[in-house]
Amino acid sequence: MKIALVIGHNKRSKGAYSQIVGSEYDYWKRVAEKIKTVVPELVDIYEREPNEYYTREMYKVLEELNSKDYKLCIELHFNAAENKMANGCECLVYYTNDKAKKLATNFMARLQNVFGSKIRGRNGIIEIQDSKVRGGYGICKSKDTYILVEPFFGTNNDESLKYSVESDVVNLFVNFIKEI
């Protein structure tokens, strides 16, 4: 069974910006395409087509996602903060989905082991109950297990530098995908 990678943001709204890796959209588009070249049989990539509103963009993505069966859907983002020293990883999941929590915990442990990432908060898990909350649309509207990942802060140059070696990021994702 395949994994769906949903690229955070799009050409119109590129998301957070890092002086090291560029915009969320550009960074994750490159990384997702590289993952797909390594394991094409295991990955489908989804991208939000620019529209007037975020919910219209995500509605179309979820319509297509929900027409198929995925082992996991991963929405790809990175964080930003005014405090340039903010750091660490976190994952957003549906509050009652224990499978998503377990997979997110596994994913963040890998980030910690490979990149030395700090897990934010108590356990790095942000539980989402409402589709109108930041990042909640895909999490709440997907019929499959869905995780929104925020592996690092693009505004933290030291942290971004670790994630600028895209082959390392690709390898982390490929290993995660193969092992789950």
Tab-separated table of N, CA and C in Angstrom:
chain	number	residue	atom	x	y	z
A	1	MET	N	0.848	-1.180	0.000
A	1	MET	CA	0.000	0.000	0.000
A	1	MET	C	0.893	1.243	0.000
A	2	LYS	N	0.462	2.264	-0.704
A	2	LYS	CA	1.266	3.474	-0.902
A	2	LYS	C	1.114	4.508	0.218
A	3	ILE	N	2.062	5.436	0.190
A	3	ILE	CA	2.066	6.610	1.062
A	3	ILE	C	1.782	7.821	0.174
A	4	ALA	N	0.958	8.737	0.652
A	4	ALA	CA	0.714	9.997	-0.071
A	4	ALA	C	1.536	11.098	0.584
A	5	LEU	N	2.297	11.815	-0.227
A	5	LEU	CA	3.023	12.996	0.242
A	5	LEU	C	2.282	14.220	-0.272
A	6	VAL	N	1.862	15.077	0.630
A	6	VAL	CA	1.144	16.294	0.272
A	6	VAL	C	2.101	17.465	0.497
A	7	ILE	N	2.463	18.142	-0.577
A	7	ILE	CA	3.403	19.257	-0.475
A	7	ILE	C	2.707	20.431	0.195
A	8	GLY	N	3.320	20.923	1.257
A	8	GLY	CA	2.764	22.070	1.970
A	8	GLY	C	2.813	23.320	1.109
A	9	HIS	N	1.716	24.029	1.079
A	9	HIS	CA	1.587	25.292	0.349
A	9	HIS	C	1.580	25.049	-1.163
A	10	ASN	N	1.758	26.107	-1.940
A	10	ASN	CA	1.732	25.968	-3.397
A	10	ASN	C	2.417	27.157	-4.061
A	11	LYS	N	2.341	27.212	-5.388
A	11	LYS	CA	3.020	28.281	-6.149
A	11	LYS	C	2.539	29.670	-5.754
A	12	ARG	N	1.264	29.797	-5.399
A	12	ARG	CA	0.691	31.097	-5.042
A	12	ARG	C	1.045	31.514	-3.616
A	13	SER	N	1.035	30.550	-2.731
A	13	SER	CA	1.283	30.806	-1.317
A	13	SER	C	2.355	29.828	-0.850
A	14	LYS	N	3.616	30.272	-0.917
A	14	LYS	CA	4.749	29.355	-0.742
A	14	LYS	C	5.103	29.028	0.705
A	15	GLY	N	4.406	29.629	1.658
A	15	GLY	CA	4.627	29.291	3.054
A	15	GLY	C	5.831	29.987	3.651
A	16	ALA	N	6.325	29.413	4.737
A	16	ALA	CA	7.469	29.991	5.454
A	16	ALA	C	8.691	30.028	4.548
A	17	TYR	N	9.632	30.903	4.911
A	17	TYR	CA	10.840	31.056	4.105
A	17	TYR	C	12.077	30.866	4.977
A	18	SER	N	13.043	30.176	4.420
A	18	SER	CA	14.337	29.962	5.074
A	18	SER	C	15.424	30.528	4.171
A	19	GLN	N	16.345	31.274	4.747
A	19	GLN	CA	17.486	31.783	3.980
A	19	GLN	C	18.353	30.641	3.467
A	20	ILE	N	18.259	29.495	4.091
A	20	ILE	CA	19.098	28.345	3.738
A	20	ILE	C	18.442	27.449	2.688
A	21	VAL	N	17.172	27.075	2.885
A	21	VAL	CA	16.527	26.099	1.991
A	21	VAL	C	15.450	26.692	1.078
A	22	GLY	N	15.117	27.968	1.246
A	22	GLY	CA	14.084	28.596	0.416
A	22	GLY	C	12.707	28.467	1.046
A	23	SER	N	11.673	28.499	0.215
A	23	SER	CA	10.301	28.432	0.722
A	23	SER	C	9.899	26.996	1.039
A	24	GLU	N	8.900	26.859	1.903
A	24	GLU	CA	8.363	25.531	2.228
A	24	GLU	C	7.968	24.800	0.954
A	25	TYR	N	7.207	25.473	0.119
A	25	TYR	CA	6.708	24.846	-1.100
A	25	TYR	C	7.857	24.362	-1.985
A	26	ASP	N	8.809	25.232	-2.293
A	26	ASP	CA	9.910	24.863	-3.189
A	26	ASP	C	10.760	23.740	-2.591
A	27	TYR	N	11.058	23.844	-1.309
A	27	TYR	CA	11.877	22.839	-0.631
A	27	TYR	C	11.203	21.466	-0.675
A	28	TRP	N	9.932	21.420	-0.224
A	28	TRP	CA	9.267	20.123	-0.140
A	28	TRP	C	8.929	19.557	-1.507
A	29	LYS	N	8.718	20.399	-2.488
A	29	LYS	CA	8.485	19.901	-3.859
A	29	LYS	C	9.735	19.163	-4.344
A	30	ARG	N	10.903	19.779	-4.128
A	30	ARG	CA	12.170	19.125	-4.529
A	30	ARG	C	12.358	17.803	-3.781
A	31	VAL	N	12.175	17.847	-2.469
A	31	VAL	CA	12.402	16.660	-1.649
A	31	VAL	C	11.409	15.547	-2.017
A	32	ALA	N	10.126	15.886	-2.152
A	32	ALA	CA	9.110	14.879	-2.496
A	32	ALA	C	9.418	14.228	-3.841
A	33	GLU	N	9.819	15.022	-4.811
A	33	GLU	CA	10.138	14.459	-6.125
A	33	GLU	C	11.343	13.526	-6.053
A	34	LYS	N	12.319	13.859	-5.211
A	34	LYS	CA	13.485	12.977	-5.031
A	34	LYS	C	13.078	11.680	-4.335
A	35	ILE	N	12.191	11.766	-3.354
A	35	ILE	CA	11.696	10.561	-2.677
A	35	ILE	C	11.004	9.665	-3.701
A	36	LYS	N	10.185	10.271	-4.528
A	36	LYS	CA	9.434	9.530	-5.555
A	36	LYS	C	10.373	8.815	-6.522
A	37	THR	N	11.514	9.428	-6.858
A	37	THR	CA	12.443	8.761	-7.786
A	37	THR	C	13.088	7.536	-7.143
A	38	VAL	N	13.241	7.543	-5.817
A	38	VAL	CA	13.862	6.403	-5.119
A	38	VAL	C	12.863	5.258	-4.930
A	39	VAL	N	11.629	5.594	-4.544
A	39	VAL	CA	10.612	4.557	-4.286
A	39	VAL	C	9.309	4.882	-5.026
A	40	PRO	N	9.352	4.890	-6.354
A	40	PRO	CA	8.156	5.295	-7.118
A	40	PRO	C	6.943	4.404	-6.868
A	41	GLU	N	7.190	3.147	-6.541
A	41	GLU	CA	6.088	2.219	-6.313
A	41	GLU	C	5.409	2.419	-4.961
A	42	LEU	N	6.030	3.204	-4.079
A	42	LEU	CA	5.497	3.376	-2.726
A	42	LEU	C	4.909	4.751	-2.450
A	43	VAL	N	5.076	5.706	-3.389
A	43	VAL	CA	4.735	7.102	-3.096
A	43	VAL	C	3.928	7.742	-4.220
A	44	ASP	N	2.905	8.486	-3.827
A	44	ASP	CA	2.197	9.410	-4.721
A	44	ASP	C	2.382	10.807	-4.142
A	45	ILE	N	2.507	11.791	-5.020
A	45	ILE	CA	2.698	13.173	-4.577
A	45	ILE	C	1.462	13.986	-4.941
A	46	TYR	N	1.017	14.791	-3.982
A	46	TYR	CA	-0.114	15.689	-4.186
A	46	TYR	C	0.327	17.118	-3.944
A	47	GLU	N	-0.241	17.993	-4.749
A	47	GLU	CA	0.089	19.409	-4.670
A	47	GLU	C	-1.209	20.203	-4.737
A	48	ARG	N	-1.321	21.228	-3.905
A	48	ARG	CA	-2.515	22.081	-3.922
A	48	ARG	C	-2.442	23.019	-5.122
A	49	GLU	N	-3.421	22.935	-5.979
A	49	GLU	CA	-3.509	23.875	-7.094
A	49	GLU	C	-3.974	25.224	-6.564
A	50	PRO	N	-3.312	26.302	-6.955
A	50	PRO	CA	-3.721	27.628	-6.469
A	50	PRO	C	-5.196	27.903	-6.758
A	51	ASN	N	-5.886	28.407	-5.752
A	51	ASN	CA	-7.285	28.778	-5.853
A	51	ASN	C	-7.474	29.977	-4.942
A	52	GLU	N	-8.675	30.493	-4.924
A	52	GLU	CA	-8.952	31.685	-4.122
A	52	GLU	C	-8.737	31.456	-2.631
A	53	TYR	N	-9.092	30.256	-2.160
A	53	TYR	CA	-9.055	29.972	-0.734
A	53	TYR	C	-8.369	28.644	-0.450
A	54	TYR	N	-7.716	28.590	0.693
A	54	TYR	CA	-7.041	27.376	1.148
A	54	TYR	C	-8.004	26.181	1.173
A	55	THR	N	-9.214	26.380	1.724
A	55	THR	CA	-10.140	25.251	1.843
A	55	THR	C	-10.546	24.706	0.476
A	56	ARG	N	-10.674	25.562	-0.514
A	56	ARG	CA	-10.984	25.082	-1.871
A	56	ARG	C	-9.821	24.273	-2.432
A	57	GLU	N	-8.611	24.727	-2.150
A	57	GLU	CA	-7.423	24.005	-2.618
A	57	GLU	C	-7.358	22.620	-1.971
A	58	MET	N	-7.554	22.589	-0.657
A	58	MET	CA	-7.468	21.327	0.071
A	58	MET	C	-8.653	20.409	-0.230
A	59	TYR	N	-9.817	20.970	-0.489
A	59	TYR	CA	-10.980	20.157	-0.839
A	59	TYR	C	-10.659	19.285	-2.044
A	60	LYS	N	-10.052	19.897	-3.048
A	60	LYS	CA	-9.719	19.174	-4.278
A	60	LYS	C	-8.674	18.079	-4.010
A	61	VAL	N	-7.672	18.402	-3.208
A	61	VAL	CA	-6.652	17.412	-2.853
A	61	VAL	C	-7.289	16.249	-2.096
A	62	LEU	N	-8.128	16.560	-1.107
A	62	LEU	CA	-8.750	15.512	-0.294
A	62	LEU	C	-9.727	14.675	-1.097
A	63	GLU	N	-10.382	15.276	-2.056
A	63	GLU	CA	-11.281	14.525	-2.918
A	63	GLU	C	-10.498	13.420	-3.642
A	64	GLU	N	-9.345	13.766	-4.166
A	64	GLU	CA	-8.511	12.779	-4.863
A	64	GLU	C	-7.896	11.783	-3.878
A	65	LEU	N	-7.348	12.279	-2.758
A	65	LEU	CA	-6.768	11.376	-1.744
A	65	LEU	C	-7.789	10.343	-1.279
A	66	ASN	N	-8.993	10.805	-0.980
A	66	ASN	CA	-10.020	9.928	-0.429
A	66	ASN	C	-10.614	8.968	-1.449
A	67	SER	N	-10.284	9.152	-2.731
A	67	SER	CA	-10.746	8.205	-3.750
A	67	SER	C	-9.820	6.991	-3.825
A	68	LYS	N	-8.722	7.035	-3.082
A	68	LYS	CA	-7.745	5.941	-3.067
A	68	LYS	C	-7.550	5.467	-1.630
A	69	ASP	N	-6.782	4.410	-1.487
A	69	ASP	CA	-6.465	3.899	-0.153
A	69	ASP	C	-4.972	4.046	0.088
A	70	TYR	N	-4.624	4.784	1.139
A	70	TYR	CA	-3.232	4.991	1.501
A	70	TYR	C	-2.964	4.452	2.894
A	71	LYS	N	-1.779	3.926	3.054
A	71	LYS	CA	-1.344	3.489	4.379
A	71	LYS	C	-1.174	4.706	5.284
A	72	LEU	N	-0.702	5.810	4.673
A	72	LEU	CA	-0.437	7.029	5.419
A	72	LEU	C	-0.387	8.205	4.455
A	73	CYS	N	-0.878	9.347	4.913
A	73	CYS	CA	-0.741	10.613	4.185
A	73	CYS	C	0.138	11.521	5.050
A	74	ILE	N	1.164	12.102	4.430
A	74	ILE	CA	2.078	12.987	5.151
A	74	ILE	C	2.064	14.350	4.473
A	75	GLU	N	1.612	15.364	5.205
A	75	GLU	CA	1.645	16.732	4.686
A	75	GLU	C	2.953	17.369	5.160
A	76	LEU	N	3.705	17.917	4.201
A	76	LEU	CA	5.079	18.375	4.428
A	76	LEU	C	5.155	19.882	4.638
A	77	HIS	N	5.683	20.277	5.789
A	77	HIS	CA	5.852	21.690	6.138
A	77	HIS	C	7.159	21.881	6.883
A	78	PHE	N	7.528	23.133	7.128
A	78	PHE	CA	8.494	23.447	8.173
A	78	PHE	C	8.024	24.691	8.878
A	79	ASN	N	8.469	24.867	10.105
A	79	ASN	CA	8.019	25.954	10.961
A	79	ASN	C	8.779	27.253	10.702
A	80	ALA	N	8.258	28.324	11.252
A	80	ALA	CA	8.911	29.637	11.235
A	80	ALA	C	8.515	30.362	12.512
A	81	ALA	N	9.408	31.238	12.979
A	81	ALA	CA	9.108	32.020	14.184
A	81	ALA	C	9.918	33.304	14.150
A	82	GLU	N	9.386	34.325	14.796
A	82	GLU	CA	10.137	35.576	14.919
A	82	GLU	C	11.412	35.358	15.709
A	83	ASN	N	11.342	34.488	16.705
A	83	ASN	CA	12.527	34.126	17.475
A	83	ASN	C	13.384	33.202	16.596
A	84	LYS	N	14.469	33.717	16.086
A	84	LYS	CA	15.315	32.972	15.148
A	84	LYS	C	15.990	31.762	15.781
A	85	MET	N	15.897	31.633	17.103
A	85	MET	CA	16.494	30.484	17.791
A	85	MET	C	15.475	29.366	18.037
A	86	ALA	N	14.185	29.616	17.727
A	86	ALA	CA	13.168	28.571	17.895
A	86	ALA	C	13.615	27.345	17.113
A	87	ASN	N	13.400	26.163	17.695
A	87	ASN	CA	13.879	24.958	17.028
A	87	ASN	C	13.041	23.759	17.411
A	88	GLY	N	13.284	22.679	16.719
A	88	GLY	CA	12.647	21.414	17.051
A	88	GLY	C	11.609	20.961	16.054
A	89	CYS	N	11.120	19.751	16.308
A	89	CYS	CA	10.143	19.140	15.410
A	89	CYS	C	8.840	18.884	16.153
A	90	GLU	N	7.776	18.837	15.374
A	90	GLU	CA	6.463	18.496	15.909
A	90	GLU	C	5.611	17.949	14.780
A	91	CYS	N	4.576	17.218	15.145
A	91	CYS	CA	3.655	16.644	14.172
A	91	CYS	C	2.229	16.889	14.633
A	92	LEU	N	1.379	17.204	13.686
A	92	LEU	CA	-0.037	17.400	13.963
A	92	LEU	C	-0.788	16.154	13.504
A	93	VAL	N	-1.682	15.654	14.366
A	93	VAL	CA	-2.443	14.436	14.084
A	93	VAL	C	-3.875	14.595	14.593
A	94	TYR	N	-4.759	13.735	14.093
A	94	TYR	CA	-6.127	13.724	14.594
A	94	TYR	C	-6.134	13.190	16.026
A	95	TYR	N	-6.823	13.852	16.910
A	95	TYR	CA	-6.718	13.611	18.350
A	95	TYR	C	-7.072	12.203	18.797
A	96	THR	N	-7.889	11.472	18.049
A	96	THR	CA	-8.245	10.109	18.463
A	96	THR	C	-7.527	9.037	17.648
A	97	ASN	N	-6.625	9.446	16.757
A	97	ASN	CA	-5.964	8.474	15.890
A	97	ASN	C	-4.645	8.010	16.525
A	98	ASP	N	-4.722	6.892	17.243
A	98	ASP	CA	-3.531	6.368	17.922
A	98	ASP	C	-2.472	5.905	16.933
A	99	LYS	N	-2.900	5.397	15.787
A	99	LYS	CA	-1.937	4.977	14.761
A	99	LYS	C	-1.123	6.187	14.283
A	100	ALA	N	-1.780	7.316	14.056
A	100	ALA	CA	-1.082	8.534	13.622
A	100	ALA	C	-0.105	8.996	14.697
A	101	LYS	N	-0.524	8.920	15.951
A	101	LYS	CA	0.358	9.326	17.052
A	101	LYS	C	1.594	8.438	17.110
A	102	LYS	N	1.404	7.143	16.935
A	102	LYS	CA	2.516	6.196	16.978
A	102	LYS	C	3.481	6.452	15.805
A	103	LEU	N	2.937	6.643	14.604
A	103	LEU	CA	3.777	6.905	13.431
A	103	LEU	C	4.508	8.245	13.561
A	104	ALA	N	3.817	9.247	14.069
A	104	ALA	CA	4.439	10.563	14.261
A	104	ALA	C	5.572	10.480	15.281
A	105	THR	N	5.359	9.729	16.342
A	105	THR	CA	6.399	9.541	17.359
A	105	THR	C	7.613	8.837	16.758
A	106	ASN	N	7.366	7.821	15.963
A	106	ASN	CA	8.433	7.094	15.265
A	106	ASN	C	9.199	8.050	14.342
A	107	PHE	N	8.466	8.846	13.578
A	107	PHE	CA	9.077	9.789	12.636
A	107	PHE	C	9.961	10.801	13.380
A	108	MET	N	9.446	11.358	14.467
A	108	MET	CA	10.234	12.351	15.216
A	108	MET	C	11.458	11.723	15.886
A	109	ALA	N	11.359	10.472	16.306
A	109	ALA	CA	12.530	9.780	16.867
A	109	ALA	C	13.616	9.659	15.795
A	110	ARG	N	13.215	9.415	14.575
A	110	ARG	CA	14.176	9.347	13.463
A	110	ARG	C	14.816	10.720	13.223
A	111	LEU	N	14.008	11.773	13.281
A	111	LEU	CA	14.555	13.131	13.127
A	111	LEU	C	15.580	13.408	14.225
A	112	GLN	N	15.248	12.982	15.414
A	112	GLN	CA	16.141	13.183	16.553
A	112	GLN	C	17.448	12.415	16.353
A	113	ASN	N	17.353	11.172	15.880
A	113	ASN	CA	18.536	10.334	15.693
A	113	ASN	C	19.415	10.797	14.537
A	114	VAL	N	18.800	11.218	13.435
A	114	VAL	CA	19.563	11.585	12.235
A	114	VAL	C	20.052	13.028	12.288
A	115	PHE	N	19.189	13.949	12.708
A	115	PHE	CA	19.516	15.373	12.648
A	115	PHE	C	19.754	16.015	14.017
A	116	GLY	N	19.561	15.250	15.073
A	116	GLY	CA	19.712	15.813	16.412
A	116	GLY	C	18.587	16.763	16.777
A	117	SER	N	17.436	16.586	16.134
A	117	SER	CA	16.298	17.476	16.364
A	117	SER	C	15.754	17.321	17.778
A	118	LYS	N	15.348	18.452	18.333
A	118	LYS	CA	14.674	18.471	19.631
A	118	LYS	C	13.187	18.230	19.372
A	119	ILE	N	12.567	17.408	20.176
A	119	ILE	CA	11.128	17.196	20.067
A	119	ILE	C	10.460	18.268	20.915
A	120	ARG	N	9.612	19.070	20.295
A	120	ARG	CA	8.992	20.214	20.965
A	120	ARG	C	7.899	19.765	21.926
A	121	GLY	N	7.704	20.584	22.954
A	121	GLY	CA	6.628	20.333	23.912
A	121	GLY	C	6.847	19.047	24.681
A	122	ARG	N	5.749	18.498	25.144
A	122	ARG	CA	5.822	17.283	25.962
A	122	ARG	C	6.261	16.078	25.134
A	123	ASN	N	5.679	15.923	23.933
A	123	ASN	CA	6.010	14.757	23.104
A	123	ASN	C	6.029	15.074	21.606
A	124	GLY	N	5.929	16.360	21.255
A	124	GLY	CA	5.964	16.755	19.856
A	124	GLY	C	4.664	16.565	19.100
A	125	ILE	N	3.665	16.020	19.749
A	125	ILE	CA	2.375	15.739	19.105
A	125	ILE	C	1.398	16.879	19.399
A	126	ILE	N	0.821	17.424	18.338
A	126	ILE	CA	-0.256	18.412	18.476
A	126	ILE	C	-1.522	17.721	17.994
A	127	GLU	N	-2.468	17.568	18.899
A	127	GLU	CA	-3.711	16.876	18.575
A	127	GLU	C	-4.724	17.861	18.011
A	128	ILE	N	-5.257	17.526	16.840
A	128	ILE	CA	-6.204	18.388	16.122
A	128	ILE	C	-7.594	17.768	16.185
A	129	GLN	N	-8.586	18.601	16.517
A	129	GLN	CA	-9.972	18.140	16.590
A	129	GLN	C	-10.876	18.799	15.564
A	130	ASP	N	-10.419	19.891	14.963
A	130	ASP	CA	-11.281	20.717	14.121
A	130	ASP	C	-10.584	21.038	12.801
A	131	SER	N	-11.289	20.861	11.706
A	131	SER	CA	-10.707	21.105	10.382
A	131	SER	C	-10.394	22.582	10.131
A	132	LYS	N	-10.918	23.472	10.964
A	132	LYS	CA	-10.683	24.904	10.778
A	132	LYS	C	-9.427	25.400	11.505
A	133	VAL	N	-8.817	24.524	12.305
A	133	VAL	CA	-7.589	24.856	13.025
A	133	VAL	C	-6.412	24.749	12.059
A	134	ARG	N	-5.360	25.507	12.316
A	134	ARG	CA	-4.154	25.473	11.482
A	134	ARG	C	-3.771	24.026	11.169
A	135	GLY	N	-3.697	23.716	9.880
A	135	GLY	CA	-3.296	22.383	9.449
A	135	GLY	C	-4.351	21.308	9.601
A	136	GLY	N	-5.515	21.671	10.101
A	136	GLY	CA	-6.517	20.669	10.426
A	136	GLY	C	-7.330	20.117	9.274
A	137	TYR	N	-7.357	20.800	8.144
A	137	TYR	CA	-8.251	20.367	7.069
A	137	TYR	C	-7.935	18.951	6.604
A	138	GLY	N	-6.692	18.720	6.216
A	138	GLY	CA	-6.320	17.383	5.753
A	138	GLY	C	-6.439	16.341	6.844
A	139	ILE	N	-6.010	16.708	8.034
A	139	ILE	CA	-6.034	15.792	9.176
A	139	ILE	C	-7.454	15.334	9.484
A	140	CYS	N	-8.402	16.260	9.451
A	140	CYS	CA	-9.785	15.946	9.818
A	140	CYS	C	-10.613	15.400	8.660
A	141	LYS	N	-10.247	15.716	7.442
A	141	LYS	CA	-11.075	15.331	6.294
A	141	LYS	C	-10.574	14.088	5.557
A	142	SER	N	-9.369	13.624	5.883
A	142	SER	CA	-8.845	12.437	5.217
A	142	SER	C	-9.450	11.182	5.820
A	143	LYS	N	-9.775	10.223	4.975
A	143	LYS	CA	-10.279	8.943	5.475
A	143	LYS	C	-9.131	8.044	5.929
A	144	ASP	N	-7.914	8.360	5.498
A	144	ASP	CA	-6.746	7.576	5.865
A	144	ASP	C	-5.977	8.268	6.990
A	145	THR	N	-5.047	7.563	7.594
A	145	THR	CA	-4.203	8.142	8.635
A	145	THR	C	-3.396	9.279	8.022
A	146	TYR	N	-3.386	10.431	8.677
A	146	TYR	CA	-2.825	11.659	8.113
A	146	TYR	C	-1.997	12.363	9.175
A	147	ILE	N	-0.763	12.701	8.808
A	147	ILE	CA	0.135	13.417	9.717
A	147	ILE	C	0.658	14.655	9.010
A	148	LEU	N	0.626	15.771	9.678
A	148	LEU	CA	1.267	16.984	9.169
A	148	LEU	C	2.587	17.106	9.925
A	149	VAL	N	3.699	17.087	9.180
A	149	VAL	CA	5.023	17.127	9.810
A	149	VAL	C	5.642	18.514	9.700
A	150	GLU	N	6.274	18.919	10.794
A	150	GLU	CA	7.047	20.170	10.873
A	150	GLU	C	8.408	19.782	11.458
A	151	PRO	N	9.328	19.271	10.613
A	151	PRO	CA	10.583	18.735	11.136
A	151	PRO	C	11.559	19.763	11.706
A	152	PHE	N	11.467	21.018	11.244
A	152	PHE	CA	12.461	22.007	11.680
A	152	PHE	C	11.916	23.416	11.499
A	153	PHE	N	12.667	24.388	12.013
A	153	PHE	CA	12.331	25.796	11.846
A	153	PHE	C	13.197	26.379	10.742
A	154	GLY	N	12.554	26.812	9.679
A	154	GLY	CA	13.280	27.429	8.568
A	154	GLY	C	13.924	28.745	8.951
A	155	THR	N	13.396	29.388	9.970
A	155	THR	CA	13.933	30.673	10.414
A	155	THR	C	15.162	30.513	11.308
A	156	ASN	N	15.472	29.297	11.683
A	156	ASN	CA	16.669	29.012	12.477
A	156	ASN	C	17.734	28.503	11.504
A	157	ASN	N	18.715	29.344	11.199
A	157	ASN	CA	19.715	28.987	10.191
A	157	ASN	C	20.512	27.743	10.553
A	158	ASP	N	20.832	27.578	11.832
A	158	ASP	CA	21.587	26.386	12.238
A	158	ASP	C	20.778	25.120	11.983
A	159	GLU	N	19.506	25.179	12.329
A	159	GLU	CA	18.649	24.017	12.117
A	159	GLU	C	18.401	23.777	10.632
A	160	SER	N	18.148	24.851	9.877
A	160	SER	CA	17.915	24.723	8.437
A	160	SER	C	19.114	24.119	7.722
A	161	LEU	N	20.300	24.476	8.184
A	161	LEU	CA	21.520	23.960	7.570
A	161	LEU	C	21.565	22.429	7.634
A	162	LYS	N	21.118	21.862	8.752
A	162	LYS	CA	21.083	20.401	8.886
A	162	LYS	C	20.169	19.772	7.831
A	163	TYR	N	19.074	20.456	7.528
A	163	TYR	CA	18.081	19.927	6.588
A	163	TYR	C	18.358	20.347	5.145
A	164	SER	N	19.420	21.098	4.940
A	164	SER	CA	19.755	21.555	3.583
A	164	SER	C	20.404	20.454	2.760
A	165	VAL	N	20.893	19.416	3.404
A	165	VAL	CA	21.442	18.274	2.673
A	165	VAL	C	20.249	17.382	2.324
A	166	GLU	N	19.657	17.682	1.176
A	166	GLU	CA	18.386	17.050	0.811
A	166	GLU	C	18.498	15.538	0.696
A	167	SER	N	19.648	15.027	0.329
A	167	SER	CA	19.810	13.571	0.234
A	167	SER	C	19.619	12.914	1.611
A	168	ASP	N	20.034	13.591	2.680
A	168	ASP	CA	19.827	13.054	4.030
A	168	ASP	C	18.345	13.034	4.387
A	169	VAL	N	17.627	14.082	4.003
A	169	VAL	CA	16.191	14.161	4.264
A	169	VAL	C	15.464	13.086	3.454
A	170	VAL	N	15.840	12.951	2.197
A	170	VAL	CA	15.238	11.931	1.329
A	170	VAL	C	15.469	10.545	1.932
A	171	ASN	N	16.699	10.257	2.348
A	171	ASN	CA	17.002	8.944	2.938
A	171	ASN	C	16.172	8.682	4.187
A	172	LEU	N	15.997	9.689	5.029
A	172	LEU	CA	15.190	9.529	6.228
A	172	LEU	C	13.758	9.138	5.847
A	173	PHE	N	13.169	9.865	4.905
A	173	PHE	CA	11.800	9.574	4.478
A	173	PHE	C	11.701	8.203	3.812
A	174	VAL	N	12.639	7.886	2.946
A	174	VAL	CA	12.603	6.594	2.243
A	174	VAL	C	12.667	5.450	3.254
A	175	ASN	N	13.573	5.540	4.212
A	175	ASN	CA	13.679	4.494	5.238
A	175	ASN	C	12.408	4.393	6.061
A	176	PHE	N	11.845	5.539	6.444
A	176	PHE	CA	10.593	5.558	7.202
A	176	PHE	C	9.477	4.893	6.406
A	177	ILE	N	9.351	5.267	5.149
A	177	ILE	CA	8.288	4.728	4.281
A	177	ILE	C	8.460	3.224	4.088
A	178	LYS	N	9.662	2.788	3.839
A	178	LYS	CA	9.907	1.354	3.628
A	178	LYS	C	9.618	0.537	4.883
A	179	GLU	N	9.961	1.094	6.039
A	179	GLU	CA	9.824	0.334	7.276
A	179	GLU	C	8.412	0.311	7.848
A	180	ILE	N	7.587	1.295	7.482
A	180	ILE	CA	6.220	1.258	8.007
A	180	ILE	C	5.328	0.446	7.087
